CSV table of N, CA and C in Angstrom, one decimal:
chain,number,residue,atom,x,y,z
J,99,UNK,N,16.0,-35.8,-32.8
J,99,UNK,CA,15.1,-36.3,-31.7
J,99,UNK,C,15.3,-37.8,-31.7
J,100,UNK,N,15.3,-38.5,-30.3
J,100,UNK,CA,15.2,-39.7,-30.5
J,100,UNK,C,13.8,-40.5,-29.9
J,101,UNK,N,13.4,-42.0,-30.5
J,101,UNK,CA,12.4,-41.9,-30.5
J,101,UNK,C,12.3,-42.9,-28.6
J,102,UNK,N,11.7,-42.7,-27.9
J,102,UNK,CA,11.6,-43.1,-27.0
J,102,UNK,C,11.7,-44.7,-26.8
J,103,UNK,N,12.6,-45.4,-26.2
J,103,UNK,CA,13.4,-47.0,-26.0
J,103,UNK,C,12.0,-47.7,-25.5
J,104,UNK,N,10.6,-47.0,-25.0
J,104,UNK,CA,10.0,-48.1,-24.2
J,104,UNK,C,9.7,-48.8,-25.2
J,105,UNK,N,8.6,-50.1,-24.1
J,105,UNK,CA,8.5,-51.5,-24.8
J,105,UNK,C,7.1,-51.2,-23.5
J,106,UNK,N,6.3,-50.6,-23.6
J,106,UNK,CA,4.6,-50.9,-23.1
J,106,UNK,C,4.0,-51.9,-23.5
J,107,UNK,N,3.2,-52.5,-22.9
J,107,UNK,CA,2.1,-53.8,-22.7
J,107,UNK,C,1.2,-52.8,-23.9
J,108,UNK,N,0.6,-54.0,-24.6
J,108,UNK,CA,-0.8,-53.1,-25.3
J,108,UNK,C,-0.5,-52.3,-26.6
J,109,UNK,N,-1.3,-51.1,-27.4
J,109,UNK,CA,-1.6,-51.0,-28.5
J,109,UNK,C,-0.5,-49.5,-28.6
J,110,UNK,N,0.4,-49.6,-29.4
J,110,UNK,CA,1.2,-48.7,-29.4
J,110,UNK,C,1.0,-48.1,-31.2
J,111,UNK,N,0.9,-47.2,-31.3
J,111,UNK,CA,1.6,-47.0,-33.0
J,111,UNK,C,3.1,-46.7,-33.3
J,112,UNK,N,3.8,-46.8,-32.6
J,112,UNK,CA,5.5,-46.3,-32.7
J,112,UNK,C,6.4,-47.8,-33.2
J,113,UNK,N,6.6,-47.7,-34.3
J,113,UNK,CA,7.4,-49.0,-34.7
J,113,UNK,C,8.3,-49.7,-34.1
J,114,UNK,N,8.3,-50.5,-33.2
J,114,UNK,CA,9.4,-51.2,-32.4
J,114,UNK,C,11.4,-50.9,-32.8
J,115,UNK,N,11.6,-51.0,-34.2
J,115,UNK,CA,12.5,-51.2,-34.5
J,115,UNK,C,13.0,-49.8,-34.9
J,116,UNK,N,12.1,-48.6,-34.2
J,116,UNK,CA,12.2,-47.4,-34.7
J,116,UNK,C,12.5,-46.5,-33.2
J,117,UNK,N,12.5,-47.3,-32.0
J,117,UNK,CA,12.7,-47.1,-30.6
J,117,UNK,C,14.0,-47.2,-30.6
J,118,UNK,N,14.2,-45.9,-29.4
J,118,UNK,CA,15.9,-45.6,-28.9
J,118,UNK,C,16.7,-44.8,-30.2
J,119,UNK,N,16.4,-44.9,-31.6
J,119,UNK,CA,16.7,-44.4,-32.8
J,119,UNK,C,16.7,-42.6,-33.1
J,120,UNK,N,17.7,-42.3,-33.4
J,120,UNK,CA,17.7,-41.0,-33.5
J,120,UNK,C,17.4,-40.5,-35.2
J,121,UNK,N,16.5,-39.4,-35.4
J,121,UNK,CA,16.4,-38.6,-36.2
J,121,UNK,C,16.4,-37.9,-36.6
J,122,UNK,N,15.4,-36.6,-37.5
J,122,UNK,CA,15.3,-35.3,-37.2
J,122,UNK,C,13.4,-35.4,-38.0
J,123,UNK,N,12.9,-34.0,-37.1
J,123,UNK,CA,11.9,-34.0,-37.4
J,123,UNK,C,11.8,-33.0,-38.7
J,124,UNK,N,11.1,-33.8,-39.7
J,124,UNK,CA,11.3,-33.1,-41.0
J,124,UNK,C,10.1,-32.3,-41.3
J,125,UNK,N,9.0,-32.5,-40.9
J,125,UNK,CA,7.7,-31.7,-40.1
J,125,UNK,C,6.6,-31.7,-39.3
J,126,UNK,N,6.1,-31.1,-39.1
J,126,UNK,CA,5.1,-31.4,-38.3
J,126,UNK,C,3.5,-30.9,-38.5
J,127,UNK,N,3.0,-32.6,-38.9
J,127,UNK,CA,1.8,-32.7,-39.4
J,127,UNK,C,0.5,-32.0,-38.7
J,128,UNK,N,0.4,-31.6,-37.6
J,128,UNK,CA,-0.8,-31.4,-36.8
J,128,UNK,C,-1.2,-32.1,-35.9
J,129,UNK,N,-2.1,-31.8,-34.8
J,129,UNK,CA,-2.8,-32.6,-33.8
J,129,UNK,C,-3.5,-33.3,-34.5
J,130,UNK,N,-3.4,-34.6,-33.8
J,130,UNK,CA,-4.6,-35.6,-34.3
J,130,UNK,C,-4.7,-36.6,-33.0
J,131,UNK,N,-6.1,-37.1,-33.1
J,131,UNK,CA,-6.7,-38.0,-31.9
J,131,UNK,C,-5.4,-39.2,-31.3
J,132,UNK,N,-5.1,-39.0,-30.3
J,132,UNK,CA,-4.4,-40.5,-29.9
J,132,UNK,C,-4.6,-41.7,-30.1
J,133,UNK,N,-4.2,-42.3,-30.9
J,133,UNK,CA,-4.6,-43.5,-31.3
J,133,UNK,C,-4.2,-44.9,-30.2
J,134,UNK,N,-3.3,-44.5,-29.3
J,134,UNK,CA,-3.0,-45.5,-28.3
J,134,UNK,C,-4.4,-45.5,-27.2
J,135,UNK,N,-4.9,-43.8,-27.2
J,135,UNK,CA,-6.7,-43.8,-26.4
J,135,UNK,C,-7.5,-44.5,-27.3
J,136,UNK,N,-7.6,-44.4,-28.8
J,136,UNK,CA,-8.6,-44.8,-29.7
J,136,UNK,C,-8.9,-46.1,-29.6
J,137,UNK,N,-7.3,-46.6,-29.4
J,137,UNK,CA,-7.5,-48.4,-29.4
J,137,UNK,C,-8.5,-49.1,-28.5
J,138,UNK,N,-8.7,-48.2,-27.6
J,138,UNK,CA,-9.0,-48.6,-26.0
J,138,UNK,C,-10.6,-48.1,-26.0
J,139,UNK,N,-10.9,-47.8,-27.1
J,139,UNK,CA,-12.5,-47.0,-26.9
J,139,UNK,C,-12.7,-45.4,-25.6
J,140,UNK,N,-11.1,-45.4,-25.7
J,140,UNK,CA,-11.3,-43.8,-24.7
J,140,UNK,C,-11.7,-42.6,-25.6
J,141,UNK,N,-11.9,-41.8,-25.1
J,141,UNK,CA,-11.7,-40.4,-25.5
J,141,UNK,C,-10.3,-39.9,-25.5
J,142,UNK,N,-10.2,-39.3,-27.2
J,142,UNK,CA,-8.4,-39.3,-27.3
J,142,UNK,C,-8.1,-37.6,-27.3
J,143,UNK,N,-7.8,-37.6,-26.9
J,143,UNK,CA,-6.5,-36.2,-26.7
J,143,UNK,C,-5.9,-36.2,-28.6
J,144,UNK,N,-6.2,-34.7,-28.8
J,144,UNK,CA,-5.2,-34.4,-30.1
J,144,UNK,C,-3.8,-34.0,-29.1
J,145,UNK,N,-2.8,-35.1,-30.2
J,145,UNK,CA,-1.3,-34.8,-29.9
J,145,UNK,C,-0.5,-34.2,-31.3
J,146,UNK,N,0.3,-33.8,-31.5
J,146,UNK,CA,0.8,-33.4,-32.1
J,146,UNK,C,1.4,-34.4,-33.1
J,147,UNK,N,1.4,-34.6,-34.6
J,147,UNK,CA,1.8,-35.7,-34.9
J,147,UNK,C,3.2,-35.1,-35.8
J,148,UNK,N,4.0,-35.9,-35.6
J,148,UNK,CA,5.2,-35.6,-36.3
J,148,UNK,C,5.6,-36.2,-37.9
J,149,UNK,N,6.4,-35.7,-38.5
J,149,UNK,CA,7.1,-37.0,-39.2
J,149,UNK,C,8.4,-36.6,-39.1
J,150,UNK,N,9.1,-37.7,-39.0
J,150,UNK,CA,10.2,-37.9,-38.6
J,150,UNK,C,11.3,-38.8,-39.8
J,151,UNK,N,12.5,-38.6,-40.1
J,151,UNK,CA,13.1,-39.0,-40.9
J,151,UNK,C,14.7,-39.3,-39.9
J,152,UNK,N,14.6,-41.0,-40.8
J,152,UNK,CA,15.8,-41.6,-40.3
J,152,UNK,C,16.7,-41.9,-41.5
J,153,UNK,N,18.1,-41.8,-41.3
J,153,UNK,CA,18.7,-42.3,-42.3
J,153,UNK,C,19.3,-44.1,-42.0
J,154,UNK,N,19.5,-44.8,-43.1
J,154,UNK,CA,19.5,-46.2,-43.3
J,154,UNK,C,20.0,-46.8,-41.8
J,155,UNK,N,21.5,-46.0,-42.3
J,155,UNK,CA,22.5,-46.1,-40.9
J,155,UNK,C,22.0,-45.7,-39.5
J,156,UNK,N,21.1,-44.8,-39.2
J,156,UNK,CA,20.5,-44.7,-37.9
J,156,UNK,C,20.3,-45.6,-37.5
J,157,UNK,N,19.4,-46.4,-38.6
J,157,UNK,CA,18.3,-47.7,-38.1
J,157,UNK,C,19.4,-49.2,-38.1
J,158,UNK,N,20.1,-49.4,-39.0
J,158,UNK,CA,20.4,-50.5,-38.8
J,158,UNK,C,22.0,-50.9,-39.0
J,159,UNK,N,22.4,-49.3,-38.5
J,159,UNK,CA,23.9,-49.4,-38.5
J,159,UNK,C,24.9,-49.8,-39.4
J,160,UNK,N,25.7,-50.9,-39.6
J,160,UNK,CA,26.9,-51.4,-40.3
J,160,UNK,C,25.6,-52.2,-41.5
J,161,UNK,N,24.8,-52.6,-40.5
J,161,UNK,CA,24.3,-54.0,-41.8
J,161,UNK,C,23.0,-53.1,-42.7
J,162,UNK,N,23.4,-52.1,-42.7
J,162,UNK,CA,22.7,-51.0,-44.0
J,162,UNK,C,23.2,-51.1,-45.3
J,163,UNK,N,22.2,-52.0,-45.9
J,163,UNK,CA,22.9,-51.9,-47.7
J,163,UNK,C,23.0,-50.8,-48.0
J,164,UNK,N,22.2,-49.4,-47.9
J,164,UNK,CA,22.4,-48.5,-48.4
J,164,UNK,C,22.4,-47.2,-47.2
J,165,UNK,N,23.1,-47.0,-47.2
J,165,UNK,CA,23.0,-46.4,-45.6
J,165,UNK,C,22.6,-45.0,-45.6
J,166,UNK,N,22.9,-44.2,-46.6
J,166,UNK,CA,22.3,-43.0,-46.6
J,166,UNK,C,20.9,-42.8,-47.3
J,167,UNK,N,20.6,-43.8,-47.3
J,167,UNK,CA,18.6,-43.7,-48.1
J,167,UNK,C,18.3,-43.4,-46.8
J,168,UNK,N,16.4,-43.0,-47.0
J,168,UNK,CA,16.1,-42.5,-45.8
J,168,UNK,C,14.4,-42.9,-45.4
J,169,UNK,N,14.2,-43.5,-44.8
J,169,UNK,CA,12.6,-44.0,-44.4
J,169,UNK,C,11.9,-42.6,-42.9
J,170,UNK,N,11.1,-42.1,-43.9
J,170,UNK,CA,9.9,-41.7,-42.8
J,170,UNK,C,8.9,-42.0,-42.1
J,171,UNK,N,9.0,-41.8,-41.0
J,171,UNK,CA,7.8,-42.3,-40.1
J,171,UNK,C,7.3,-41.1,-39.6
J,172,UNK,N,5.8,-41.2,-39.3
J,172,UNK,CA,4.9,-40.1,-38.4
J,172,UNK,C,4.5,-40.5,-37.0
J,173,UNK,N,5.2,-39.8,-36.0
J,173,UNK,CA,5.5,-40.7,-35.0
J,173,UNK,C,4.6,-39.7,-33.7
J,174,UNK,N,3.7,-39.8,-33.0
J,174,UNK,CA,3.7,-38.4,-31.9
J,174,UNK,C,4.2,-38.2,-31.2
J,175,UNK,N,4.4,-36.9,-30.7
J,175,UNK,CA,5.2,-35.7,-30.0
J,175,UNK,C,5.7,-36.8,-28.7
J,176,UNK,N,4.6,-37.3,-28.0
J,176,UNK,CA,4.8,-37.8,-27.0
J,176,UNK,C,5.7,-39.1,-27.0
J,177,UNK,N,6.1,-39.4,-28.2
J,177,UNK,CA,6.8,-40.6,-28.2
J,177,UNK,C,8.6,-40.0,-28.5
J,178,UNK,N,8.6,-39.1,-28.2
J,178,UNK,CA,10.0,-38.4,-28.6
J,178,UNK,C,10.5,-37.3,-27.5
J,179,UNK,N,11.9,-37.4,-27.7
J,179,UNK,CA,12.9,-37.1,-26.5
J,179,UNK,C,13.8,-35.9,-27.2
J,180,UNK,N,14.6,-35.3,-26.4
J,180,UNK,CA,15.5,-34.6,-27.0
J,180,UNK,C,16.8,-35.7,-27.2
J,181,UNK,N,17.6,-35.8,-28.2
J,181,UNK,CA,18.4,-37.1,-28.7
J,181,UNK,C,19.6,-37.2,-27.5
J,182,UNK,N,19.4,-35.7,-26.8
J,182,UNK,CA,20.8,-36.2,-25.4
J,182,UNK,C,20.5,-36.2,-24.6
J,183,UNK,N,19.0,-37.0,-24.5
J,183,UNK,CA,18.4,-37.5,-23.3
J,183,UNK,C,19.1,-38.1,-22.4
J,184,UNK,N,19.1,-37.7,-20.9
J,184,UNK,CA,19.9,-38.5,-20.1
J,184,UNK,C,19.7,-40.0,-20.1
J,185,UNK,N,18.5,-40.6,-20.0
J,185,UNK,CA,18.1,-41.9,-20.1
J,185,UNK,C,18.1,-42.7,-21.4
J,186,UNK,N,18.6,-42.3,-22.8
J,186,UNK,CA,18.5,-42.8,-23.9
J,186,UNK,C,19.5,-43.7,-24.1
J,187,UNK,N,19.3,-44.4,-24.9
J,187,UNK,CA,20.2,-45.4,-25.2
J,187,UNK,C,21.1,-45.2,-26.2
């Protein structure tokens, strides 16, 4: 999966440096409140929350000291693409 390239105005939980980055979803944690509504004092929609695992090299390419270690993030459903998304970077 890759994780969606946007750059939205406002309260996001999706790590900047974790956008446009491909991974694989290693499982999937359950619906939980949107925390992009929560910020905002809305009423949040349960989304599906993921976690997702990248390896070194996904994230930071050549300049990876260790390239095959691997950082997880829990990222939601709605922030993710299929990785041969036409529009992906």
């Amino acid at each position: 999966m890759r994780v969606r390239a946007d750059m939205p105005p406002g309260h996001v939980r999706t790590p900047a440096y974790l956008r446009g980055k491909v991974g694989w979803v290693e499982r999937t944690l359950g619906p939980f409140p949107n925390p992009e509504q929560l910020a905002y004092g809305m009423q949040a929609m349960p989304l599906p929350l993921m976690r997702v695992r990248f390896t070194m090299a996904d994230i930071w390419g050549a300049d990876a000291d260790r390239p095959r270690d691997t950082i997880d993030a829990e990222i939601y459903r709605h922030w993710l693409e299929p990785a041969e998304a036409p529009h992906a970077t």
